[in-house]
mmCIF file with all atom_site columns, C-alpha atoms in Angstrom:
data_model
loop_
_atom_site.group_PDB
_atom_site.id
_atom_site.type_symbol
_atom_site.label_atom_id
_atom_site.label_alt_id
_atom_site.label_comp_id
_atom_site.label_asym_id
_atom_site.label_entity_id
_atom_site.label_seq_id
_atom_site.pdbx_PDB_ins_code
_atom_site.Cartn_x
_atom_site.Cartn_y
_atom_site.Cartn_z
_atom_site.occupancy
_atom_site.B_iso_or_equiv
_atom_site.pdbx_formal_charge
_atom_site.auth_seq_id
_atom_site.auth_comp_id
_atom_site.auth_asym_id
_atom_site.auth_atom_id
_atom_site.pdbx_PDB_model_num
ATOM 1   C CA . ASP A 1 1   ? 0.076  -0.137 -0.015  1.00 70.00 ? 12  ASP A CA 1
ATOM 2   C CA . THR A 1 2   ? 3.046  2.424  0.120   1.00 69.00 ? 13  THR A CA 1
ATOM 3   C CA . ALA A 1 3   ? 2.527  5.293  -2.004  1.00 93.00 ? 14  ALA A CA 1
ATOM 4   C CA . VAL A 1 4   ? 6.034  6.309  -2.634  1.00 97.00 ? 15  VAL A CA 1
ATOM 5   C CA . SER A 1 5   ? 8.611  3.735  -1.665  1.00 96.00 ? 16  SER A CA 1
ATOM 6   C CA . GLN A 1 6   ? 12.207 3.937  -1.659  1.00 96.00 ? 17  GLN A CA 1
ATOM 7   C CA . THR A 1 7   ? 15.505 1.798  -1.265  1.00 97.00 ? 18  THR A CA 1
ATOM 8   C CA . PRO A 1 8   ? 17.512 1.670  1.080   1.00 97.00 ? 19  PRO A CA 1
ATOM 9   C CA . LYS A 1 9   ? 16.299 3.510  3.963   1.00 97.00 ? 20  LYS A CA 1
ATOM 10  C CA . TYR A 1 10  ? 19.905 3.460  5.339   1.00 97.00 ? 21  TYR A CA 1
ATOM 11  C CA . LEU A 1 11  ? 23.236 3.435  3.389   1.00 97.00 ? 22  LEU A CA 1
ATOM 12  C CA . VAL A 1 12  ? 26.917 3.604  4.975   1.00 97.00 ? 23  VAL A CA 1
ATOM 13  C CA . THR A 1 13  ? 29.748 3.907  2.368   1.00 97.00 ? 24  THR A CA 1
ATOM 14  C CA . GLN A 1 14  ? 33.337 4.751  1.907   1.00 97.00 ? 25  GLN A CA 1
ATOM 15  C CA . MET A 1 15  ? 34.173 7.880  0.149   1.00 97.00 ? 26  MET A CA 1
ATOM 16  C CA . GLY A 1 16  ? 34.816 6.609  -3.885  1.00 97.00 ? 27  GLY A CA 1
ATOM 17  C CA . ASN A 1 17  ? 32.264 4.099  -4.155  1.00 97.00 ? 28  ASN A CA 1
ATOM 18  C CA . ASP A 1 18  ? 29.483 4.224  -6.205  1.00 97.00 ? 29  ASP A CA 1
ATOM 19  C CA . LYS A 1 19  ? 25.953 3.596  -5.062  1.00 97.00 ? 30  LYS A CA 1
ATOM 20  C CA . SER A 1 20  ? 21.994 3.540  -6.029  1.00 97.00 ? 31  SER A CA 1
ATOM 21  C CA . ILE A 1 21  ? 18.640 4.317  -4.647  1.00 98.00 ? 32  ILE A CA 1
ATOM 22  C CA . LYS A 1 22  ? 15.580 3.314  -5.699  1.00 98.00 ? 33  LYS A CA 1
ATOM 23  C CA . CYS A 1 23  ? 12.417 4.698  -5.729  1.00 98.00 ? 34  CYS A CA 1
ATOM 24  C CA . GLU A 1 24  ? 8.912  3.599  -6.970  1.00 97.00 ? 35  GLU A CA 1
ATOM 25  C CA . GLN A 1 25  ? 5.221  5.486  -6.987  1.00 97.00 ? 36  GLN A CA 1
ATOM 26  C CA . ASN A 1 26  ? 2.161  3.318  -7.257  1.00 96.00 ? 37  ASN A CA 1
ATOM 27  C CA . LEU A 1 27  ? -0.191 6.586  -7.385  1.00 95.00 ? 38  LEU A CA 1
ATOM 28  C CA . GLY A 1 28  ? 0.004  7.139  -11.145 1.00 94.00 ? 39  GLY A CA 1
ATOM 29  C CA . HIS A 1 29  ? 1.738  10.315 -10.778 1.00 93.00 ? 40  HIS A CA 1
ATOM 30  C CA . ASP A 1 30  ? 3.212  11.542 -13.918 1.00 91.00 ? 41  ASP A CA 1
ATOM 31  C CA . THR A 1 31  ? 6.122  13.552 -11.945 1.00 92.00 ? 42  THR A CA 1
ATOM 32  C CA . MET A 1 32  ? 8.851  12.403 -10.001 1.00 94.00 ? 43  MET A CA 1
ATOM 33  C CA . TYR A 1 33  ? 11.555 14.447 -7.928  1.00 94.00 ? 44  TYR A CA 1
ATOM 34  C CA . TRP A 1 34  ? 14.693 13.874 -6.283  1.00 95.00 ? 45  TRP A CA 1
ATOM 35  C CA . TYR A 1 35  ? 15.226 16.020 -3.117  1.00 95.00 ? 46  TYR A CA 1
ATOM 36  C CA . LYS A 1 36  ? 18.018 16.370 -0.874  1.00 96.00 ? 47  LYS A CA 1
ATOM 37  C CA . GLN A 1 37  ? 17.874 17.283 2.398   1.00 97.00 ? 48  GLN A CA 1
ATOM 38  C CA . ASP A 1 38  ? 21.215 18.224 4.465   1.00 93.00 ? 49  ASP A CA 1
ATOM 39  C CA . SER A 1 39  ? 22.248 18.434 8.371   1.00 90.00 ? 50  SER A CA 1
ATOM 40  C CA . LYS A 1 40  ? 20.469 21.649 8.564   1.00 88.00 ? 51  LYS A CA 1
ATOM 41  C CA . LYS A 1 41  ? 17.172 20.285 7.228   1.00 90.00 ? 52  LYS A CA 1
ATOM 42  C CA . PHE A 1 42  ? 17.129 22.387 3.923   1.00 93.00 ? 53  PHE A CA 1
ATOM 43  C CA . LEU A 1 43  ? 15.403 20.590 1.362   1.00 94.00 ? 54  LEU A CA 1
ATOM 44  C CA . LYS A 1 44  ? 16.664 21.336 -2.297  1.00 93.00 ? 55  LYS A CA 1
ATOM 45  C CA . ILE A 1 45  ? 15.537 19.908 -5.597  1.00 92.00 ? 56  ILE A CA 1
ATOM 46  C CA . MET A 1 46  ? 18.075 17.775 -7.375  1.00 93.00 ? 57  MET A CA 1
ATOM 47  C CA . PHE A 1 47  ? 15.776 16.304 -10.540 1.00 91.00 ? 58  PHE A CA 1
ATOM 48  C CA . SER A 1 48  ? 12.472 16.478 -11.928 1.00 90.00 ? 59  SER A CA 1
ATOM 49  C CA . TYR A 1 49  ? 11.238 13.652 -14.509 1.00 90.00 ? 60  TYR A CA 1
ATOM 50  C CA . ASN A 1 50  ? 7.796  13.948 -16.092 1.00 88.00 ? 61  ASN A CA 1
ATOM 51  C CA . ASN A 1 51  ? 7.094  10.598 -18.111 1.00 86.00 ? 62  ASN A CA 1
ATOM 52  C CA . LYS A 1 52  ? 10.499 9.479  -17.919 1.00 84.00 ? 63  LYS A CA 1
ATOM 53  C CA . GLU A 1 53  ? 12.075 12.506 -19.297 1.00 86.00 ? 64  GLU A CA 1
ATOM 54  C CA . LEU A 1 54  ? 13.968 15.002 -17.770 1.00 87.00 ? 65  LEU A CA 1
ATOM 55  C CA . ILE A 1 55  ? 12.892 18.280 -17.016 1.00 84.00 ? 66  ILE A CA 1
ATOM 56  C CA . ILE A 1 56  ? 14.946 19.768 -13.966 1.00 80.00 ? 67  ILE A CA 1
ATOM 57  C CA . ASN A 1 57  ? 17.995 19.479 -13.221 1.00 80.00 ? 68  ASN A CA 1
ATOM 58  C CA . GLU A 1 58  ? 19.769 21.678 -10.806 1.00 81.00 ? 69  GLU A CA 1
ATOM 59  C CA . THR A 1 59  ? 23.329 22.344 -10.709 1.00 77.00 ? 70  THR A CA 1
ATOM 60  C CA . VAL A 1 60  ? 23.627 18.600 -9.550  1.00 88.00 ? 71  VAL A CA 1
ATOM 61  C CA . PRO A 1 61  ? 27.529 17.416 -10.101 1.00 91.00 ? 72  PRO A CA 1
ATOM 62  C CA . ASN A 1 62  ? 27.836 15.031 -13.028 1.00 92.00 ? 73  ASN A CA 1
ATOM 63  C CA . ARG A 1 63  ? 28.381 12.178 -10.468 1.00 96.00 ? 74  ARG A CA 1
ATOM 64  C CA . PHE A 1 64  ? 24.439 12.261 -9.866  1.00 95.00 ? 75  PHE A CA 1
ATOM 65  C CA . SER A 1 65  ? 22.798 10.379 -12.421 1.00 94.00 ? 76  SER A CA 1
ATOM 66  C CA . PRO A 1 66  ? 18.927 9.687  -12.582 1.00 94.00 ? 77  PRO A CA 1
ATOM 67  C CA . LYS A 1 67  ? 17.475 7.179  -14.463 1.00 94.00 ? 78  LYS A CA 1
ATOM 68  C CA . SER A 1 68  ? 13.574 6.863  -15.003 1.00 94.00 ? 79  SER A CA 1
ATOM 69  C CA . PRO A 1 69  ? 12.748 3.511  -16.737 1.00 92.00 ? 80  PRO A CA 1
ATOM 70  C CA . ASP A 1 70  ? 8.942  4.252  -16.707 1.00 92.00 ? 81  ASP A CA 1
ATOM 71  C CA . LYS A 1 71  ? 6.786  7.174  -15.330 1.00 91.00 ? 82  LYS A CA 1
ATOM 72  C CA . ALA A 1 72  ? 6.533  4.886  -11.844 1.00 95.00 ? 83  ALA A CA 1
ATOM 73  C CA . HIS A 1 73  ? 10.399 4.403  -11.468 1.00 96.00 ? 84  HIS A CA 1
ATOM 74  C CA . LEU A 1 74  ? 12.990 7.007  -10.697 1.00 96.00 ? 85  LEU A CA 1
ATOM 75  C CA . ASN A 1 75  ? 16.080 5.474  -9.361  1.00 97.00 ? 86  ASN A CA 1
ATOM 76  C CA . LEU A 1 76  ? 19.038 7.703  -8.440  1.00 97.00 ? 87  LEU A CA 1
ATOM 77  C CA . HIS A 1 77  ? 23.053 6.569  -8.793  1.00 97.00 ? 88  HIS A CA 1
ATOM 78  C CA . ILE A 1 78  ? 26.256 8.027  -7.310  1.00 97.00 ? 89  ILE A CA 1
ATOM 79  C CA . ASN A 1 79  ? 29.535 7.892  -8.435  1.00 97.00 ? 90  ASN A CA 1
ATOM 80  C CA . SER A 1 80  ? 32.529 8.627  -6.461  1.00 97.00 ? 91  SER A CA 1
ATOM 81  C CA . LEU A 1 81  ? 31.057 9.408  -3.199  1.00 97.00 ? 92  LEU A CA 1
ATOM 82  C CA . GLU A 1 82  ? 32.178 12.266 -1.431  1.00 97.00 ? 93  GLU A CA 1
ATOM 83  C CA . LEU A 1 83  ? 31.939 13.125 2.002   1.00 96.00 ? 94  LEU A CA 1
ATOM 84  C CA . GLY A 1 84  ? 29.321 16.027 1.011   1.00 95.00 ? 95  GLY A CA 1
ATOM 85  C CA . ASP A 1 85  ? 26.967 13.806 -0.537  1.00 96.00 ? 96  ASP A CA 1
ATOM 86  C CA . SER A 1 86  ? 26.269 12.733 3.446   1.00 97.00 ? 97  SER A CA 1
ATOM 87  C CA . ALA A 1 87  ? 22.398 13.971 3.551   1.00 97.00 ? 98  ALA A CA 1
ATOM 88  C CA . VAL A 1 88  ? 18.897 12.149 3.498   1.00 98.00 ? 99  VAL A CA 1
ATOM 89  C CA . TYR A 1 89  ? 17.560 11.918 -0.153  1.00 98.00 ? 100 TYR A CA 1
ATOM 90  C CA . PHE A 1 90  ? 13.618 11.899 -0.663  1.00 98.00 ? 101 PHE A CA 1
ATOM 91  C CA . CYS A 1 91  ? 11.942 10.688 -3.726  1.00 97.00 ? 102 CYS A CA 1
ATOM 92  C CA . ALA A 1 92  ? 8.914  12.402 -4.116  1.00 96.00 ? 103 ALA A CA 1
ATOM 93  C CA . SER A 1 93  ? 6.194  12.227 -7.008  1.00 95.00 ? 104 SER A CA 1
ATOM 94  C CA . SER A 1 94  ? 3.182  14.575 -8.076  1.00 92.00 ? 105 SER A CA 1
ATOM 95  C CA . SER A 1 95  ? 0.175  14.996 -10.525 1.00 88.00 ? 106 SER A CA 1
ATOM 96  C CA . GLY A 1 96  ? 0.446  18.672 -10.220 1.00 82.00 ? 107 GLY A CA 1
ATOM 97  C CA . PRO A 1 97  ? 1.995  21.828 -8.572  1.00 79.00 ? 108 PRO A CA 1
ATOM 98  C CA . GLU A 1 98  ? -0.574 21.366 -5.537  1.00 79.00 ? 109 GLU A CA 1
ATOM 99  C CA . GLY A 1 99  ? 1.299  18.681 -3.438  1.00 86.00 ? 110 GLY A CA 1
ATOM 100 C CA . TYR A 1 100 ? 3.910  16.096 -3.356  1.00 93.00 ? 111 TYR A CA 1
ATOM 101 C CA . THR A 1 101 ? 3.962  12.751 -2.185  1.00 96.00 ? 112 THR A CA 1
ATOM 102 C CA . PHE A 1 102 ? 7.676  11.804 -0.443  1.00 97.00 ? 113 PHE A CA 1
ATOM 103 C CA . GLY A 1 103 ? 9.051  8.573  0.351   1.00 97.00 ? 114 GLY A CA 1
ATOM 104 C CA . SER A 1 104 ? 10.428 7.806  3.664   1.00 97.00 ? 115 SER A CA 1
ATOM 105 C CA . GLY A 1 105 ? 14.189 8.868  2.630   1.00 97.00 ? 116 GLY A CA 1
ATOM 106 C CA . THR A 1 106 ? 17.443 7.316  2.185   1.00 98.00 ? 117 THR A CA 1
ATOM 107 C CA . ARG A 1 107 ? 19.842 8.438  4.987   1.00 97.00 ? 118 ARG A CA 1
ATOM 108 C CA . LEU A 1 108 ? 23.350 8.314  3.301   1.00 97.00 ? 119 LEU A CA 1
ATOM 109 C CA . THR A 1 109 ? 26.029 8.369  5.304   1.00 97.00 ? 120 THR A CA 1
ATOM 110 C CA . VAL A 1 110 ? 29.611 8.493  3.379   1.00 97.00 ? 121 VAL A CA 1
ATOM 111 C CA . VAL A 1 111 ? 32.663 7.596  5.687   1.00 97.00 ? 122 VAL A CA 1
ATOM 112 C CA . GLY B 2 1   ? 15.399 32.853 -8.976  1.00 65.00 ? 20  GLY B CA 1
ATOM 113 C CA . GLN B 2 2   ? 13.224 31.848 -6.196  1.00 78.00 ? 21  GLN B CA 1
ATOM 114 C CA . SER B 2 3   ? 13.360 32.561 -2.417  1.00 90.00 ? 22  SER B CA 1
ATOM 115 C CA . LEU B 2 4   ? 11.193 31.618 0.235   1.00 95.00 ? 23  LEU B CA 1
ATOM 116 C CA . GLU B 2 5   ? 11.423 33.445 3.871   1.00 96.00 ? 24  GLU B CA 1
ATOM 117 C CA . GLN B 2 6   ? 10.041 31.943 6.911   1.00 98.00 ? 25  GLN B CA 1
ATOM 118 C CA . PRO B 2 7   ? 11.080 31.900 10.754  1.00 98.00 ? 26  PRO B CA 1
ATOM 119 C CA . SER B 2 8   ? 13.682 29.493 11.638  1.00 96.00 ? 27  SER B CA 1
ATOM 120 C CA . GLU B 2 9   ? 11.735 28.928 14.983  1.00 97.00 ? 28  GLU B CA 1
ATOM 121 C CA . VAL B 2 10  ? 8.378  29.032 16.978  1.00 98.00 ? 29  VAL B CA 1
ATOM 122 C CA . THR B 2 11  ? 7.276  27.815 20.675  1.00 97.00 ? 30  THR B CA 1
ATOM 123 C CA . ALA B 2 12  ? 4.129  28.065 21.703  1.00 97.00 ? 31  ALA B CA 1
ATOM 124 C CA . VAL B 2 13  ? 2.100  26.203 24.614  1.00 97.00 ? 32  VAL B CA 1
ATOM 125 C CA . GLU B 2 14  ? -0.450 23.121 23.958  1.00 97.00 ? 33  GLU B CA 1
ATOM 126 C CA . GLY B 2 15  ? -3.560 24.443 23.205  1.00 97.00 ? 34  GLY B CA 1
ATOM 127 C CA . ALA B 2 16  ? -2.528 27.833 21.831  1.00 97.00 ? 35  ALA B CA 1
ATOM 128 C CA . ILE B 2 17  ? -3.096 29.281 18.250  1.00 97.00 ? 36  ILE B CA 1
ATOM 129 C CA . VAL B 2 18  ? 0.378  29.771 16.263  1.00 98.00 ? 37  VAL B CA 1
ATOM 130 C CA . GLN B 2 19  ? 0.963  31.135 13.013  1.00 98.00 ? 38  GLN B CA 1
ATOM 131 C CA . ILE B 2 20  ? 3.883  30.606 10.576  1.00 98.00 ? 39  ILE B CA 1
ATOM 132 C CA . ASN B 2 21  ? 4.692  32.790 7.922   1.00 98.00 ? 40  ASN B CA 1
ATOM 133 C CA . CYS B 2 22  ? 6.012  32.954 4.803   1.00 98.00 ? 41  CYS B CA 1
ATOM 134 C CA . THR B 2 23  ? 7.041  35.425 2.169   1.00 98.00 ? 42  THR B CA 1
ATOM 135 C CA . TYR B 2 24  ? 8.007  34.358 -1.480  1.00 96.00 ? 43  TYR B CA 1
ATOM 136 C CA . GLN B 2 25  ? 9.501  35.364 -4.754  1.00 92.00 ? 44  GLN B CA 1
ATOM 137 C CA . THR B 2 26  ? 8.966  32.855 -7.066  1.00 84.00 ? 45  THR B CA 1
ATOM 138 C CA . SER B 2 27  ? 8.601  33.756 -10.948 1.00 83.00 ? 46  SER B CA 1
ATOM 139 C CA . GLY B 2 28  ? 5.694  31.932 -12.441 1.00 86.00 ? 47  GLY B CA 1
ATOM 140 C CA . PHE B 2 29  ? 4.132  31.515 -9.606  1.00 90.00 ? 48  PHE B CA 1
ATOM 141 C CA . TYR B 2 30  ? 1.639  28.831 -9.668  1.00 90.00 ? 49  TYR B CA 1
ATOM 142 C CA . GLY B 2 31  ? 0.835  28.410 -5.843  1.00 93.00 ? 50  GLY B CA 1
ATOM 143 C CA . LEU B 2 32  ? 1.866  27.981 -2.103  1.00 95.00 ? 51  LEU B CA 1
ATOM 144 C CA . SER B 2 33  ? 2.135  24.192 -0.235  1.00 95.00 ? 52  SER B CA 1
ATOM 145 C CA . TRP B 2 34  ? 2.498  23.613 3.481   1.00 97.00 ? 53  TRP B CA 1
ATOM 146 C CA . TYR B 2 35  ? 4.408  20.462 4.599   1.00 97.00 ? 54  TYR B CA 1
ATOM 147 C CA . GLN B 2 36  ? 4.800  18.750 8.149   1.00 98.00 ? 55  GLN B CA 1
ATOM 148 C CA . GLN B 2 37  ? 8.143  16.181 8.891   1.00 98.00 ? 56  GLN B CA 1
ATOM 149 C CA . HIS B 2 38  ? 8.695  15.146 12.295  1.00 97.00 ? 57  HIS B CA 1
ATOM 150 C CA . ASP B 2 39  ? 12.153 14.210 13.187  1.00 95.00 ? 58  ASP B CA 1
ATOM 151 C CA . GLY B 2 40  ? 13.461 11.222 11.134  1.00 94.00 ? 59  GLY B CA 1
ATOM 152 C CA . GLY B 2 41  ? 10.548 11.439 9.237   1.00 96.00 ? 60  GLY B CA 1
ATOM 153 C CA . ALA B 2 42  ? 9.458  12.346 5.100   1.00 97.00 ? 61  ALA B CA 1
ATOM 154 C CA . PRO B 2 43  ? 7.778  15.511 4.867   1.00 97.00 ? 62  PRO B CA 1
ATOM 155 C CA . THR B 2 44  ? 4.162  15.280 4.534   1.00 96.00 ? 63  THR B CA 1
ATOM 156 C CA . PHE B 2 45  ? 1.471  17.438 2.506   1.00 95.00 ? 64  PHE B CA 1
ATOM 157 C CA . LEU B 2 46  ? -0.585 19.727 4.481   1.00 96.00 ? 65  LEU B CA 1
ATOM 158 C CA . SER B 2 47  ? -2.057 22.318 2.435   1.00 95.00 ? 66  SER B CA 1
ATOM 159 C CA . TYR B 2 48  ? -1.931 24.005 -0.864  1.00 94.00 ? 67  TYR B CA 1
ATOM 160 C CA . ASN B 2 49  ? -3.402 27.476 -1.979  1.00 95.00 ? 68  ASN B CA 1
ATOM 161 C CA . ALA B 2 50  ? -3.523 28.493 -5.480  1.00 93.00 ? 69  ALA B CA 1
ATOM 162 C CA . LEU B 2 51  ? -6.019 31.578 -4.829  1.00 95.00 ? 70  LEU B CA 1
ATOM 163 C CA . ASP B 2 52  ? -5.880 33.912 -2.446  1.00 97.00 ? 71  ASP B CA 1
ATOM 164 C CA . GLY B 2 53  ? -7.971 33.215 0.699   1.00 97.00 ? 72  GLY B CA 1
ATOM 165 C CA . LEU B 2 54  ? -8.199 30.919 3.764   1.00 97.00 ? 73  LEU B CA 1
ATOM 166 C CA . GLU B 2 55  ? -7.910 27.368 3.089   1.00 94.00 ? 74  GLU B CA 1
ATOM 167 C CA . GLU B 2 56  ? -9.179 25.311 6.125   1.00 93.00 ? 75  GLU B CA 1
ATOM 168 C CA . THR B 2 57  ? -8.479 21.610 6.947   1.00 89.00 ? 76  THR B CA 1
ATOM 169 C CA . GLY B 2 58  ? -9.370 20.554 10.669  1.00 92.00 ? 77  GLY B CA 1
ATOM 170 C CA . ARG B 2 59  ? -7.150 22.647 12.924  1.00 96.00 ? 78  ARG B CA 1
ATOM 171 C CA . PHE B 2 60  ? -4.882 23.874 10.269  1.00 96.00 ? 79  PHE B CA 1
ATOM 172 C CA . SER B 2 61  ? -5.657 26.578 7.863   1.00 97.00 ? 80  SER B CA 1
ATOM 173 C CA . SER B 2 62  ? -3.399 28.264 5.074   1.00 98.00 ? 81  SER B CA 1
ATOM 174 C CA . PHE B 2 63  ? -3.616 31.474 4.048   1.00 98.00 ? 82  PHE B CA 1
ATOM 175 C CA . LEU B 2 64  ? -2.324 33.137 0.686   1.00 98.00 ? 83  LEU B CA 1
ATOM 176 C CA . SER B 2 65  ? -2.253 36.674 -0.693  1.00 98.00 ? 84  SER B CA 1
ATOM 177 C CA . ARG B 2 66  ? -0.651 36.557 -4.240  1.00 96.00 ? 85  ARG B CA 1
ATOM 178 C CA . SER B 2 67  ? -0.422 40.639 -4.230  1.00 95.00 ? 86  SER B CA 1
ATOM 179 C CA . ASP B 2 68  ? 1.834  40.482 -1.156  1.00 96.00 ? 87  ASP B CA 1
ATOM 180 C CA . SER B 2 69  ? 3.672  37.577 -2.058  1.00 96.00 ? 88  SER B CA 1
ATOM 181 C CA . TYR B 2 70  ? 2.638  36.256 1.435   1.00 96.00 ? 89  TYR B CA 1
ATOM 182 C CA . GLY B 2 71  ? 1.135  33.198 3.322   1.00 98.00 ? 90  GLY B CA 1
ATOM 183 C CA . TYR B 2 72  ? 0.831  31.417 6.730   1.00 98.00 ? 91  TYR B CA 1
ATOM 184 C CA . LEU B 2 73  ? 0.170  28.587 8.301   1.00 98.00 ? 92  LEU B CA 1
ATOM 185 C CA . LEU B 2 74  ? -2.044 28.580 11.502  1.00 98.00 ? 93  LEU B CA 1
ATOM 186 C CA . LEU B 2 75  ? -2.216 25.930 13.712  1.00 98.00 ? 94  LEU B CA 1
ATOM 187 C CA . GLN B 2 76  ? -5.191 25.703 16.135  1.00 97.00 ? 95  GLN B CA 1
ATOM 188 C CA . GLU B 2 77  ? -5.529 23.964 19.501  1.00 97.00 ? 96  GLU B CA 1
ATOM 189 C CA . LEU B 2 78  ? -2.174 23.047 19.291  1.00 98.00 ? 97  LEU B CA 1
ATOM 190 C CA . GLN B 2 79  ? -1.002 19.185 21.038  1.00 97.00 ? 98  GLN B CA 1
ATOM 191 C CA . MET B 2 80  ? 2.544  18.110 21.648  1.00 97.00 ? 99  MET B CA 1
ATOM 192 C CA . LYS B 2 81  ? 2.490  16.281 18.436  1.00 97.00 ? 100 LYS B CA 1
ATOM 193 C CA . ASP B 2 82  ? 2.558  19.084 16.560  1.00 98.00 ? 101 ASP B CA 1
ATOM 194 C CA . SER B 2 83  ? 5.953  19.351 17.205  1.00 98.00 ? 102 SER B CA 1
ATOM 195 C CA . ALA B 2 84  ? 7.684  19.555 14.010  1.00 98.00 ? 103 ALA B CA 1
ATOM 196 C CA . SER B 2 85  ? 9.252  21.507 11.222  1.00 98.00 ? 104 SER B CA 1
ATOM 197 C CA . TYR B 2 86  ? 7.287  22.904 8.785   1.00 98.00 ? 105 TYR B CA 1
ATOM 198 C CA . PHE B 2 87  ? 7.949  24.155 5.402   1.00 98.00 ? 106 PHE B CA 1
ATOM 199 C CA . CYS B 2 88  ? 6.157  26.281 2.516   1.00 97.00 ? 107 CYS B CA 1
ATOM 200 C CA . ALA B 2 89  ? 7.276  25.434 -0.875  1.00 95.00 ? 108 ALA B CA 1
ATOM 201 C CA . ALA B 2 90  ? 6.103  27.673 -3.847  1.00 94.00 ? 109 ALA B CA 1
ATOM 202 C CA . ALA B 2 91  ? 5.239  25.898 -7.009  1.00 90.00 ? 110 ALA B CA 1
ATOM 203 C CA . SER B 2 92  ? 6.531  27.791 -10.322 1.00 85.00 ? 111 SER B CA 1
ATOM 204 C CA . SER B 2 93  ? 5.537  27.063 -13.972 1.00 73.00 ? 112 SER B CA 1
ATOM 205 C CA . ASN B 2 94  ? 8.794  25.228 -14.677 1.00 60.00 ? 113 ASN B CA 1
ATOM 206 C CA . ALA B 2 95  ? 7.216  21.497 -14.983 1.00 58.00 ? 114 ALA B CA 1
ATOM 207 C CA . GLY B 2 96  ? 5.597  22.047 -11.475 1.00 61.00 ? 115 GLY B CA 1
ATOM 208 C CA . LYS B 2 97  ? 8.682  22.343 -9.490  1.00 79.00 ? 116 LYS B CA 1
ATOM 209 C CA . SER B 2 98  ? 8.452  23.721 -5.741  1.00 88.00 ? 117 SER B CA 1
ATOM 210 C CA . THR B 2 99  ? 11.502 25.520 -4.298  1.00 91.00 ? 118 THR B CA 1
ATOM 211 C CA . PHE B 2 100 ? 11.214 25.066 -0.294  1.00 94.00 ? 119 PHE B CA 1
ATOM 212 C CA . GLY B 2 101 ? 11.807 27.297 2.281   1.00 95.00 ? 120 GLY B CA 1
ATOM 213 C CA . ASP B 2 102 ? 14.223 26.636 5.188   1.00 96.00 ? 121 ASP B CA 1
ATOM 214 C CA . GLY B 2 103 ? 11.452 25.582 7.502   1.00 97.00 ? 122 GLY B CA 1
ATOM 215 C CA . THR B 2 104 ? 10.398 26.242 10.701  1.00 98.00 ? 123 THR B CA 1
ATOM 216 C CA . THR B 2 105 ? 10.709 24.324 14.008  1.00 97.00 ? 124 THR B CA 1
ATOM 217 C CA . LEU B 2 106 ? 7.600  24.504 16.081  1.00 98.00 ? 125 LEU B CA 1
ATOM 218 C CA . THR B 2 107 ? 8.209  23.167 19.671  1.00 98.00 ? 126 THR B CA 1
ATOM 219 C CA . VAL B 2 108 ? 4.796  22.783 21.537  1.00 98.00 ? 127 VAL B CA 1
ATOM 220 C CA . LYS B 2 109 ? 5.306  22.883 25.136  1.00 97.00 ? 128 LYS B CA 1
ATOM 221 C CA . PRO B 2 110 ? 3.139  21.270 28.089  1.00 95.00 ? 129 PRO B CA 1
#
């Protein structure tokens, strides 16, 4: 019954590694997003996809590469992880501007 | 660019009423949303205003004035469980992108 589910919930990894976070929504929404929330709780948009097409890329390093195989899935792959990548990453979906449904978040810790 | 301003912290007592203000500068503004986030949890949608005026949902109400680029979230009959961070978010014409404010930490005291 989970509306937006993302895995894993926790991810601890060493600097330089490559990791992926998966996200799936069963709400039938056309648009999906990745947001990053840092230690000060600031929520910043990273990417937005609409029907599998990238529509927003907010000055994110090339090490971050989103992939949307279909409109229900939006995955995030991160290469060469750095300490500064430690944050909580939220996937979200929406059918319009009026409100997002967020996943439960992935807490990434780079050591 | 897009920017939103909201107070960083608000404290109130149980049973009281609190108002969290949000001012925004957003090109192609569509509407203003509010989200609640408890520690360790995900943001959850509370309300959305596209038109001027007040929207009421139970103990929570949200207001928008497009001419003033201003909105607020009103929480009535505060309960301890309302202690959380509250974010305003402005939706723009850029594919429905929402820019979030920095959040207001609400602490409800007995």
